[in-house]
């Protein structure tokens, strides 16, 4: 369970629910771009995801209200993108190595392309190795440096660590294009500023073991595929972390100086390939292009438990699917009437170290030990769904089950409840999001105004009184935000309008003075400055005579209140609201 504070309430979420929120947002973005409803999806996952993780991903899609057509491996999706990118080139049969290093996972795959036939030969990887691990090593180094310099340990301060982690991620990106940079954090801990120079060489030293581990997976994948590195035609880079120069250098060295293929976008390749695969499954693939035939492999070995808890592998990892393999075993006790069959996935020799997928019971006639002959058949289809059939040979007693790993998985009732809750609270969540956006818009509007009047050219044209009026209004708005953290949506909008009604007439007057002096260049410069600070609407007000007149009356009321020595801000805002038929 994930515990978060949301909308001023503590809520508990399953990991699937969090994933479903991400998928729902992605659906919203896609529908906005396409202008149509999106119901069917292809979701990509790290190649080394086990069955439980894949099933949880499907559940997340269901909670988001999506029909998951297929779960495919990320490197395979990137390979589809590579296939289409190379479509116009006559290369014939090619062996391609896909190196996918993202923020949290490493996937490596070896594929063979033969015209439109894409065959995965081997996959491997680590679901806990990626860019975040490089960040963590830098954070640990900075914590030690802070302790050495200031004799203070910040490892127990979440806020300081969060700021440090953000800075380290930025430094990591910067070091991909430069050899030296600086971590600068003001008042990181107890008012102490932290400044540290870090070079690319130091970053590479800190992560040396992780980089070498990445290369070990490359060699392992080649070994699984029973191919020599010299037979690889292209090395395709996928994932943001492949931009790290050291990673690219190690790959070039491992493949004997081979140039790395960077023609496809490392960030978009997986999404692109998934979209192409979705178009194929939905029957909307461009007829001008030949459909690629995609053939995946099993990421982990599949087997059953033998006497003593030993894992008997039936379908080895990296077996091309669809696949069908069987094994014959016998009983270990006299007059045994049933056999409990446990199905596992994993690479360890003992089943307790592997992942249990499911179990079932086969009824058999009594017989002396080692006499019954029980044939167990494992079959994996194109959807990577495993079916297991057990047959007692003498009487042809057969039991067949489709293995669905329910361990730790949400029940059907839980999924339906979450779907219902997602729909029920959507309106509430949308309103909360709009309130947050309105609050941020008001704050940004206030600061943009302040930046605008601090601009040298505008500042010279404003009187001290005008500057004071605008600054007082900005100060009031920012103070109002501090004491009204949970205001209504319309209150945020009203306060933004109030700010504009103080700022706009002053700026309109300034623009009109430039206009009356026939100084078009000066007017254009002022408008461009306002545009820079997202205040372009001021010009439209200046061209609207009636609205400009109203705005001028508002600022006169503001100035009148100040001359009368009253609370200028509240008095003038009250008059503005009253003139609009609204009240504080």
XYZ file of C-alpha atoms in Angstrom:
584
model
C 0.000 0.000 0.000
C 1.091 3.555 -0.749
C 0.079 6.201 1.822
C -0.220 9.781 0.554
C -1.731 13.069 1.677
C -4.171 14.074 -1.046
C -6.681 16.927 -0.907
C -5.915 17.357 2.807
C -6.734 13.728 3.522
C -4.563 10.687 4.174
C -5.355 8.060 1.585
C -4.068 4.556 0.950
C -3.588 3.291 -2.574
C -2.551 0.020 -4.130
C 0.362 0.282 -6.571
C -2.081 -0.629 -9.340
C -4.211 2.409 -8.453
C -1.208 4.743 -8.701
C -0.317 3.230 -12.093
C -3.927 3.603 -13.226
C -3.775 7.345 -12.467
C -0.728 7.675 -14.715
C -2.468 5.702 -17.465
C -5.617 7.806 -17.104
C -3.564 10.995 -17.526
C -1.831 9.566 -20.590
C -5.227 8.658 -22.006
C -6.410 12.239 -21.416
C -3.377 13.650 -23.257
C -3.846 11.243 -26.178
C -7.560 12.017 -26.494
C -6.852 15.746 -26.439
C -4.330 15.352 -29.260
C -6.376 12.930 -31.355
C -9.739 14.570 -30.786
C -11.377 11.181 -30.246
C -11.969 8.663 -27.466
C -9.233 6.136 -26.644
C -10.410 2.761 -25.294
C -7.874 0.155 -26.477
C -4.206 0.247 -25.527
C -0.931 -1.591 -25.836
C 1.174 -1.157 -22.707
C 4.923 -1.721 -22.618
C 6.784 -3.117 -19.619
C 10.441 -3.831 -18.841
C 11.489 -7.041 -20.564
C 12.406 -8.709 -17.288
C 9.010 -8.117 -15.628
C 7.729 -11.337 -14.112
C 4.178 -12.639 -14.480
C 2.938 -10.897 -11.313
C 4.187 -7.516 -12.495
C 2.624 -8.003 -15.932
C -0.730 -9.002 -14.454
C -0.623 -5.981 -12.114
C -0.048 -3.746 -15.136
C -3.118 -5.216 -16.839
C -5.133 -4.560 -13.686
C -3.959 -0.931 -13.665
C -5.210 -0.571 -17.228
C -8.599 -2.015 -16.254
C -8.924 0.393 -13.298
C -8.184 3.277 -15.689
C -11.086 2.085 -17.858
C -8.876 0.819 -20.660
C -9.001 -2.389 -22.669
C -5.435 -3.735 -22.662
C -4.916 -5.394 -26.039
C -1.393 -6.598 -25.321
C 1.504 -6.230 -22.914
C 4.798 -6.119 -24.833
C 8.404 -5.699 -23.795
C 9.922 -2.237 -24.071
C 12.989 -3.306 -26.100
C 10.689 -5.162 -28.499
C 8.584 -2.026 -28.971
C 11.767 -0.060 -29.663
C 12.744 -2.735 -32.192
C 9.474 -2.147 -34.069
C 10.367 1.561 -34.263
C 13.836 0.611 -35.547
C 12.245 -1.712 -38.122
C 10.110 1.058 -39.589
C 12.999 3.531 -39.501
C 15.099 1.067 -41.531
C 12.178 0.146 -43.822
C 13.362 2.187 -46.763
C 16.822 0.672 -46.658
C 17.517 -2.697 -48.222
C 19.555 -4.381 -45.506
C 18.162 -7.907 -45.672
C 18.719 -10.045 -42.569
C 20.140 -8.070 -39.624
C 21.015 -8.913 -36.041
C 20.217 -6.035 -33.718
C 21.091 -5.508 -30.081
C 18.703 -3.188 -28.176
C 20.163 -1.564 -25.055
C 17.374 0.076 -23.025
C 18.553 1.973 -19.944
C 15.891 4.170 -18.368
C 15.272 5.828 -15.051
C 14.732 2.659 -13.053
C 15.262 -0.413 -15.236
C 17.746 -1.977 -17.633
C 16.547 -4.202 -20.478
C 18.756 -5.738 -23.119
C 17.502 -7.751 -26.078
C 18.980 -9.444 -29.100
C 16.710 -9.618 -32.143
C 16.979 -10.855 -35.695
C 15.257 -8.902 -38.491
C 14.568 -10.806 -41.691
C 12.462 -8.571 -43.949
C 9.231 -8.176 -41.955
C 9.940 -10.996 -39.544
C 11.122 -9.760 -36.117
C 12.342 -12.574 -33.903
C 13.522 -12.029 -30.338
C 16.471 -14.316 -29.636
C 17.213 -13.421 -26.008
C 16.291 -10.921 -23.311
C 17.624 -10.156 -19.873
C 17.960 -7.202 -17.557
C 17.465 -5.785 -14.090
C 14.213 -4.200 -12.899
C 16.179 -2.217 -10.292
C 19.008 -0.657 -12.264
C 18.741 2.709 -13.962
C 19.265 6.449 -13.808
C 17.928 6.734 -10.247
C 20.757 4.510 -9.036
C 23.307 6.886 -10.573
C 21.528 9.762 -8.797
C 21.621 7.866 -5.485
C 25.368 7.390 -5.684
C 25.859 11.112 -6.251
C 23.531 11.961 -3.376
C 25.483 9.669 -1.043
C 28.728 11.309 -2.141
C 27.319 14.800 -1.481
C 26.038 13.761 1.957
C 29.547 12.580 2.853
C 31.060 15.812 1.524
C 28.622 17.896 3.595
C 29.512 15.860 6.667
C 33.245 16.272 5.991
C 32.999 20.037 5.457
C 30.467 21.031 8.104
C 30.439 18.060 10.530
C 26.679 17.711 10.019
C 24.819 14.602 8.846
C 21.872 15.465 6.570
C 21.003 11.835 5.741
C 18.024 11.977 8.115
C 16.542 15.188 6.725
C 13.996 14.355 3.961
C 13.710 17.930 2.671
C 17.483 18.385 2.320
C 17.806 14.992 0.606
C 14.971 15.800 -1.789
C 16.624 19.079 -2.825
C 19.977 17.331 -3.135
C 18.505 14.517 -5.245
C 16.875 17.020 -7.616
C 20.174 18.871 -8.007
C 22.108 15.636 -8.588
C 19.717 14.544 -11.336
C 20.199 17.899 -13.053
C 23.997 17.577 -12.710
C 23.864 14.081 -14.217
C 22.115 15.454 -17.292
C 24.513 18.395 -17.535
C 27.563 16.116 -17.393
C 26.362 14.387 -20.553
C 27.237 17.534 -22.504
C 30.037 19.081 -20.411
C 32.968 17.787 -18.399
C 32.538 19.927 -15.278
C 29.633 21.502 -13.409
C 28.679 22.780 -9.947
C 26.042 21.719 -7.443
C 24.712 24.909 -5.836
C 22.058 24.781 -3.113
C 21.280 27.769 -0.945
C 20.452 27.046 2.703
C 20.508 23.286 2.215
C 20.609 22.546 5.955
C 20.403 24.880 8.960
C 21.091 27.893 6.782
C 24.289 26.461 5.287
C 24.811 26.920 1.531
C 26.218 23.885 -0.242
C 28.520 24.335 -3.242
C 30.410 21.447 -4.806
C 32.259 21.114 -8.109
C 31.832 17.726 -9.739
C 33.478 16.480 -12.921
C 32.338 13.892 -15.422
C 35.299 11.756 -14.358
C 34.121 11.847 -10.712
C 30.573 10.934 -11.760
C 31.935 7.982 -13.751
C 34.063 6.871 -10.808
C 31.081 6.989 -8.426
C 29.035 4.792 -10.774
C 31.807 2.570 -12.097
C 30.336 -0.610 -10.597
C 26.868 0.099 -11.997
C 28.225 0.826 -15.474
C 30.187 -2.418 -15.418
C 27.071 -4.266 -14.239
C 25.220 -2.944 -17.295
C 27.879 -4.420 -19.558
C 27.651 -7.756 -17.761
C 23.992 -7.969 -18.768
C 24.994 -7.279 -22.378
C 27.433 -10.189 -22.328
C 24.854 -12.401 -20.606
C 22.278 -11.671 -23.312
C 24.760 -12.573 -26.047
C 25.543 -15.791 -24.206
C 21.843 -16.682 -23.861
C 21.361 -16.114 -27.608
C 24.497 -18.171 -28.376
C 25.813 -15.408 -30.591
C 29.167 -13.691 -30.806
C 29.276 -9.910 -30.565
C 30.830 -9.726 -34.026
C 27.551 -10.989 -35.531
C 25.654 -7.911 -34.263
C 24.941 -5.439 -37.087
C 23.458 -2.575 -35.062
C 23.432 -1.519 -31.413
C 20.278 0.524 -30.796
C 20.124 2.915 -27.822
C 16.825 3.394 -25.981
C 16.075 5.286 -22.766
C 17.295 8.604 -21.407
C 20.226 7.133 -19.463
C 21.858 5.927 -22.695
C 22.860 9.576 -23.248
C 25.521 9.159 -20.552
C 28.868 9.283 -22.420
C 30.452 6.535 -20.296
C 27.629 4.124 -21.125
C 28.098 4.798 -24.834
C 31.868 4.410 -24.566
C 31.591 1.056 -22.775
C 29.138 -0.219 -25.389
C 31.425 0.853 -28.238
C 34.376 -0.838 -26.553
C 32.425 -4.036 -25.905
C 31.325 -4.221 -29.551
C 34.847 -3.533 -30.819
C 34.356 0.096 -31.771
C 31.047 -0.346 -33.606
C 29.168 2.921 -34.181
C 26.013 3.089 -32.075
C 22.653 3.497 -33.815
C 21.102 6.780 -32.665
C 18.678 7.438 -35.525
C 15.582 6.739 -33.437
C 14.575 9.013 -30.559
C 15.741 7.338 -27.344
C 12.838 8.816 -25.365
C 10.073 8.135 -27.886
C 11.085 4.848 -29.519
C 9.202 2.588 -27.098
C 5.974 4.617 -27.328
C 6.304 4.760 -31.113
C 6.715 1.005 -31.412
C 3.802 0.358 -29.046
C 1.570 2.653 -31.128
C 2.515 0.759 -34.294
C 1.768 -2.575 -32.626
C -1.585 -1.231 -31.407
C -2.482 -0.195 -34.956
C -1.695 -3.714 -36.145
C -3.852 -5.348 -33.459
C -6.733 -2.959 -34.144
C -6.562 -3.567 -37.898
C -5.749 0.044 -38.731
C -2.147 -0.446 -39.832
C -1.106 1.530 -42.920
C -1.606 -0.777 -45.884
C 1.364 0.797 -47.662
C 3.641 -0.852 -45.107
C 4.035 -4.581 -44.644
C 2.974 -5.658 -41.158
C 5.980 -6.778 -39.128
C 5.619 -10.287 -37.722
C 6.632 -10.040 -34.073
C 7.792 -13.148 -32.231
C 8.567 -12.765 -28.526
C 10.346 -15.054 -26.046
C 9.680 -16.085 -22.463
C 11.570 -13.719 -20.101
C 11.910 -16.314 -17.327
C 12.085 -20.100 -17.152
C 8.818 -21.939 -16.429
C 8.727 -25.181 -14.506
C 7.288 -27.240 -11.677
C 8.364 -28.399 -8.250
C 9.900 -31.839 -7.894
C 10.485 -33.838 -4.705
C 12.640 -31.904 -2.249
C 11.600 -28.479 -3.546
C 13.774 -28.668 -6.655
C 12.802 -26.576 -9.699
C 12.320 -28.697 -12.804
C 12.427 -26.382 -15.831
C 9.933 -27.270 -18.563
C 10.207 -24.180 -20.790
C 13.626 -22.481 -20.522
C 13.903 -18.709 -20.562
C 14.249 -17.053 -23.977
C 12.168 -19.759 -25.640
C 10.351 -18.452 -28.706
C 6.591 -18.202 -28.176
C 4.117 -19.680 -28.860
C 5.778 -22.702 -27.258
C 4.709 -26.158 -26.094
C 6.913 -28.515 -24.044
C 6.266 -31.444 -21.719
C 7.853 -33.605 -19.019
C 6.958 -37.011 -17.587
C 7.320 -37.665 -13.871
C 6.044 -40.206 -11.332
C 4.901 -40.569 -7.715
C 7.079 -40.913 -4.622
C 4.626 -42.727 -2.286
C 2.665 -45.975 -2.544
C -1.051 -45.795 -3.363
C -0.997 -42.092 -3.937
C -4.450 -40.889 -5.140
C -3.633 -37.335 -6.116
C -0.716 -35.196 -7.182
C -0.358 -31.529 -6.251
C 1.379 -29.717 -9.099
C 3.097 -26.401 -8.313
C 3.997 -24.160 -11.267
C 6.893 -21.677 -10.904
C 8.878 -19.122 -12.898
C 12.486 -18.150 -12.225
C 16.095 -19.196 -12.602
C 17.013 -20.527 -9.143
C 17.464 -24.267 -8.548
C 15.124 -24.339 -5.553
C 11.462 -23.369 -5.897
C 11.425 -21.368 -2.641
C 13.676 -18.820 -4.392
C 11.428 -18.604 -7.473
C 7.987 -17.088 -8.092
C 4.935 -19.335 -7.584
C 2.459 -18.871 -10.442
C -0.199 -21.344 -9.345
C -1.020 -24.932 -8.442
C -3.672 -27.574 -9.078
C -4.494 -31.192 -8.155
C -4.546 -34.198 -10.512
C -6.536 -37.231 -9.293
C -4.877 -40.582 -10.094
C -5.695 -44.267 -9.384
C -3.764 -45.872 -6.469
C -0.557 -47.645 -7.524
C 2.898 -48.470 -6.133
C 5.375 -45.623 -6.046
C 7.152 -44.805 -9.321
C 4.578 -46.792 -11.361
C 2.217 -43.989 -12.495
C 3.403 -42.051 -15.520
C 2.217 -38.440 -15.341
C 2.776 -36.232 -18.375
C 2.787 -32.491 -17.684
C 2.559 -30.193 -20.710
C 3.331 -26.457 -20.572
C 1.916 -24.299 -23.373
C 2.479 -20.539 -23.777
C 0.411 -18.693 -26.385
C 1.048 -15.428 -28.264
C -0.385 -13.467 -25.326
C 2.200 -15.089 -22.991
C -0.664 -16.910 -21.222
C 0.510 -20.213 -19.728
C -1.715 -23.292 -19.803
C -0.665 -26.463 -17.990
C -2.084 -29.910 -18.756
C -1.422 -32.962 -16.557
C -2.339 -36.448 -17.809
C -2.064 -39.856 -16.066
C -1.055 -42.121 -18.964
C -2.609 -45.457 -17.967
C -6.194 -44.184 -17.819
C -5.812 -40.945 -19.736
C -7.040 -38.902 -16.749
C -6.423 -35.271 -17.710
C -6.597 -31.965 -15.880
C -5.981 -28.699 -17.708
C -5.723 -25.256 -16.133
C -4.820 -21.791 -17.317
C -2.269 -20.439 -14.890
C -3.228 -16.992 -13.586
C -0.993 -15.796 -10.802
C -3.342 -14.470 -8.097
C -0.720 -14.205 -5.363
C -0.686 -10.586 -4.219
C -2.982 -9.673 -7.102
C -6.156 -7.627 -6.789
C -9.373 -9.628 -6.817
C -12.044 -9.056 -9.452
C -14.220 -7.379 -6.805
C -11.388 -5.034 -5.759
C -10.744 -4.022 -9.363
C -14.433 -3.315 -9.929
C -14.562 -1.244 -6.715
C -11.554 0.818 -7.824
C -13.084 1.396 -11.267
C -16.262 2.597 -9.578
C -14.333 4.879 -7.214
C -12.279 6.313 -10.061
C -15.475 7.311 -11.878
C -17.172 8.532 -8.695
C -14.347 10.799 -7.633
C -13.347 12.014 -11.088
C -15.471 15.168 -10.848
C -14.164 15.846 -7.351
C -10.587 15.310 -8.457
C -11.076 17.507 -11.532
C -12.366 20.357 -9.350
C -9.423 19.975 -6.978
C -7.026 20.041 -9.938
C -8.682 23.179 -11.304
C -8.356 24.861 -7.898
C -4.646 23.991 -7.756
C -4.151 25.290 -11.296
C -6.055 28.502 -10.474
C -3.936 29.036 -7.370
C -0.725 28.554 -9.336
C -2.029 30.835 -12.116
C -2.784 33.615 -9.611
C 0.638 33.324 -7.997
C 2.363 33.297 -11.389
C 0.281 36.288 -12.521
C 1.345 38.293 -9.460
C 5.035 37.533 -9.939
C 4.842 38.273 -13.669
C 3.437 41.705 -12.835
C 6.254 42.317 -10.403
C 8.869 41.270 -12.943
C 7.251 43.506 -15.569
C 7.359 46.706 -13.462
C 10.961 45.926 -12.514
C 11.928 45.908 -16.180
C 14.211 48.900 -16.749
C 12.231 50.445 -19.625
C 8.815 50.078 -17.938
C 10.135 51.172 -14.552
C 11.419 54.465 -15.983
C 7.957 55.304 -17.352
C 6.023 54.567 -14.128
C 5.548 57.158 -11.407
C 6.509 56.214 -7.803
C 2.828 56.275 -6.900
C 1.899 53.872 -9.716
C 4.673 51.488 -8.690
C 3.487 51.610 -5.089
C -0.117 50.930 -6.091
C 0.858 47.883 -8.141
C 3.255 46.538 -5.491
C 0.614 46.958 -2.771
C -1.890 44.981 -4.854
C 0.687 42.244 -5.516
C 1.633 42.058 -1.819
C -2.022 41.779 -0.856
C -2.639 38.974 -3.387
C 0.392 36.992 -2.196
C -0.581 37.482 1.442
C -4.130 36.398 0.606
C -2.723 33.203 -0.932
C -0.832 32.433 2.291
C -3.931 32.657 4.507
C -6.389 31.116 2.005
C -4.830 27.776 1.143
C -8.217 26.166 0.495
C -10.121 28.960 -1.265
C -12.825 28.294 -3.831
C -12.101 28.300 -7.549
C -14.078 31.505 -8.156
C -12.207 33.251 -5.333
C -8.899 32.627 -7.057
C -10.347 33.947 -10.309
C -11.763 37.034 -8.546
C -8.445 37.839 -6.917
C -6.685 37.544 -10.266
C -9.209 39.945 -11.795
C -8.658 42.390 -8.938
C -4.928 42.366 -9.614
C -5.568 43.073 -13.280
C -7.916 45.934 -12.433
C -5.115 47.647 -10.546
C -2.303 46.825 -12.967
C -3.999 47.134 -16.352
C -5.146 50.808 -16.269
C -1.710 52.009 -15.232
C -0.059 50.062 -18.055
C -2.807 51.038 -20.517
C -2.183 54.696 -19.707
C 1.541 54.226 -20.258
C 0.957 52.507 -23.641
C -1.513 55.176 -24.753
C 0.994 57.918 -23.919
C 3.512 56.205 -26.175
C 0.797 55.913 -28.832
C -0.159 59.608 -28.613
C 3.464 60.637 -28.973
C 3.558 58.748 -32.312
C 6.378 56.614 -30.954
C 5.440 53.291 -32.526
C 8.823 51.723 -31.780
C 8.455 52.568 -28.117
C 4.961 51.106 -28.006
C 6.115 47.908 -29.712
C 8.963 47.544 -27.222
C 6.572 47.917 -24.297
C 4.168 45.352 -25.749
C 6.996 42.895 -26.365
C 8.107 43.268 -22.736
C 4.575 42.596 -21.540
C 4.334 39.586 -23.862
C 7.521 38.190 -22.349
C 5.829 38.137 -18.960
C 2.577 36.638 -20.351
C 0.742 39.957 -19.973
C -0.330 40.387 -23.599
C -3.976 41.019 -22.649
C -3.103 44.547 -21.533
C -2.974 45.673 -25.161
C -6.454 44.323 -25.873
C -7.749 46.324 -22.904
C -6.103 49.494 -24.256
C -7.951 49.067 -27.556
C -11.311 48.574 -25.791
C -12.491 52.099 -24.987
C -15.254 51.152 -22.546
C -13.139 48.665 -20.629
C -10.215 51.055 -20.537
C -12.500 53.718 -19.084
C -13.701 51.328 -16.378
C -10.127 50.330 -15.553
C -9.099 53.971 -15.279
C -11.980 54.620 -12.849
C -10.792 51.671 -10.790
C -7.271 53.002 -10.444
C -8.586 56.482 -9.615
C -10.549 54.924 -6.768
C -7.347 53.212 -5.667
C -5.413 56.484 -5.714
C -8.251 58.344 -3.960
C -8.188 55.870 -1.084
C -4.452 56.362 -0.601
C -4.791 60.169 -0.528
C -7.502 59.856 2.100
C -5.053 57.930 4.250
C -7.264 54.829 4.467
C -6.274 51.218 4.070
C -5.521 51.670 0.398
C -5.584 48.051 -0.591
C -8.805 46.891 1.039
C -10.682 50.140 0.335
C -9.913 50.293 -3.345
C -10.484 46.576 -3.897
C -13.835 46.953 -2.137
C -14.819 49.740 -4.546
C -13.745 47.707 -7.557
C -15.731 44.673 -6.417
C -18.734 46.840 -5.579
C -18.665 48.367 -9.055
C -18.792 44.800 -10.443
C -21.641 43.785 -8.173
C -19.387 41.552 -6.028
C -18.371 41.844 -2.398
C -15.529 40.572 -0.254
